[in-house]
Amino acid sequence: MAVLNTWNIVHTCGHEVTHDLSNRPADKRAGYARWLGGRDCTDCWKASRDSDSASKEAWLAAKRAEEQQAALDWAGQFDMPPLEGPERALAWGERSRFQLVTAAYAALVTEGTWDETDWGALEEQVRTVTRAGWWIDQRDADGSDLPELLDAATADDRGTENPFR
């Protein structure tokens, strides 16, 4: 007797759907059918996902606004210059700079061996890099890598303003 190709699956939403599993290896069909039975059917899953997207978008907008405010407060507190670049990249760049610099402080000063003098010198380097795209490009970097990343920044990444505040 051949292994079934089509399976009638009763999904957790209560709908019974016939699934063609012939594209799966014969020894994987029963396990996949069991997995499908533990899920909503495709239509219910899509409906749930679509109805939930509005609340996700609202949550994400609130989270972004909170992160943006924290980045702006931090930039004001530590006298960071405004970033330069396309309008749509500025807010993302501000958040990326804030996250990377605070992660660097935690790694190098709080948990590391740096003192405030060492950090002050690095903070001055941070102020010179004003291209939002540079900060966005570094968003996944480890905080302890910031000194090396700043050394690698080119003149294109640095602002043209007077460095003497």
XYZ file of C-alpha atoms in Angstrom:
165
model
C 0.000 0.000 0.000
C 1.319 3.446 -0.943
C 1.713 6.300 1.519
C -1.136 8.789 1.255
C -0.658 11.818 -0.981
C -3.717 13.742 0.174
C -4.606 14.224 3.815
C -7.808 15.562 5.368
C -6.581 17.823 8.139
C -8.830 19.226 10.871
C -7.132 22.492 11.821
C -7.266 24.124 15.272
C -9.716 26.674 13.910
C -12.148 23.799 13.261
C -11.977 23.836 9.458
C -11.281 20.609 7.634
C -9.051 21.043 4.599
C -7.728 18.475 2.136
C -3.991 19.000 1.623
C -1.985 17.511 -1.237
C 1.330 16.470 0.322
C 2.690 14.651 -2.739
C 5.479 17.224 -3.057
C 6.914 16.034 0.296
C 8.960 12.861 0.767
C 6.774 9.928 1.801
C 8.436 9.622 5.205
C 7.772 13.303 6.031
C 4.070 13.467 5.156
C 2.594 12.135 8.403
C 4.706 14.477 10.552
C 3.847 17.442 8.381
C 0.149 16.532 8.473
C 0.312 16.404 12.283
C 2.048 19.819 12.297
C -0.644 21.264 10.021
C -3.317 19.949 12.388
C -1.847 22.057 15.169
C -2.279 25.270 13.158
C -5.149 27.373 11.839
C -6.078 26.811 8.213
C -4.556 29.148 5.654
C -7.659 31.345 5.369
C -8.006 31.787 9.142
C -4.266 32.406 9.521
C -4.337 35.117 6.854
C -7.431 36.733 8.357
C -5.835 36.735 11.804
C -2.601 38.189 10.462
C -4.358 40.916 8.493
C -6.604 41.984 11.367
C -3.654 42.057 13.742
C -1.504 44.245 11.469
C -3.236 47.464 12.562
C -2.373 46.878 16.206
C 1.182 45.879 15.246
C 1.579 49.064 13.247
C 0.281 51.159 16.135
C 2.605 49.386 18.571
C 5.566 49.820 16.220
C 4.807 53.521 15.700
C 4.628 54.073 19.468
C 7.883 52.139 19.981
C 9.650 54.148 17.258
C 8.398 57.425 18.739
C 9.660 56.392 22.186
C 13.066 55.384 20.769
C 13.253 58.606 18.765
C 12.511 60.739 21.810
C 15.174 58.901 23.827
C 17.693 59.471 21.009
C 16.846 63.171 20.779
C 17.043 63.614 24.564
C 20.410 61.874 24.597
C 21.731 63.970 21.683
C 20.724 67.152 23.498
C 22.189 66.020 26.810
C 25.561 65.127 25.284
C 25.705 67.983 22.772
C 25.658 65.775 19.673
C 25.408 67.616 16.361
C 22.425 67.047 14.093
C 22.912 64.405 11.439
C 23.048 65.121 7.726
C 21.437 63.158 4.924
C 18.105 62.475 3.284
C 15.100 63.445 5.387
C 13.841 59.868 5.622
C 17.199 58.654 7.008
C 17.672 61.254 9.743
C 15.435 59.728 12.419
C 16.763 56.226 11.765
C 20.324 57.559 11.890
C 19.643 59.300 15.222
C 18.286 56.095 16.738
C 21.175 54.049 15.336
C 23.766 56.493 16.684
C 22.124 56.532 20.116
C 21.927 52.735 20.308
C 25.503 52.157 19.151
C 27.078 54.832 21.346
C 25.191 53.759 24.469
C 26.138 50.125 23.760
C 29.768 51.228 23.369
C 29.678 53.086 26.693
C 28.307 50.001 28.413
C 30.915 47.716 26.824
C 33.949 49.980 27.161
C 33.352 51.965 30.363
C 30.715 50.252 32.480
C 31.845 46.684 31.809
C 35.301 47.425 30.397
C 38.487 49.117 31.510
C 38.020 52.576 30.011
C 37.807 55.633 32.242
C 35.942 58.880 31.559
C 39.022 60.464 29.935
C 39.220 57.683 27.346
C 35.500 57.945 26.769
C 35.653 61.733 26.375
C 38.122 61.355 23.499
C 35.880 58.802 21.803
C 32.842 60.997 22.344
C 34.603 63.804 20.450
C 35.157 61.395 17.557
C 31.469 60.466 17.659
C 30.552 64.132 17.231
C 32.561 64.400 14.004
C 30.606 61.686 12.159
C 27.404 63.355 11.075
C 26.309 61.348 8.029
C 23.101 59.536 9.011
C 23.816 56.739 6.546
C 27.075 55.908 8.300
C 25.276 55.339 11.591
C 22.573 53.287 9.870
C 25.248 51.125 8.238
C 26.785 50.446 11.684
C 23.460 49.621 13.396
C 24.318 45.931 13.854
C 27.870 46.525 15.062
C 29.002 45.547 18.522
C 29.443 48.499 20.882
C 33.047 47.542 21.645
C 33.877 47.975 17.935
C 32.959 51.672 17.880
C 36.535 53.021 18.269
C 37.732 51.011 15.289
C 34.663 51.940 13.238
C 35.163 55.633 13.952
C 38.815 55.364 12.906
C 37.660 53.847 9.616
C 35.142 56.639 8.899
C 36.134 58.701 5.897
C 35.930 62.410 5.203
C 32.601 61.767 3.425
C 31.159 60.584 6.756
C 32.355 63.585 8.711
C 30.519 66.888 8.729
C 31.827 70.100 7.285
C 30.914 72.232 10.269
C 33.490 73.850 12.512
C 34.623 71.102 14.934
C 35.193 73.695 17.691
C 31.785 74.080 19.287
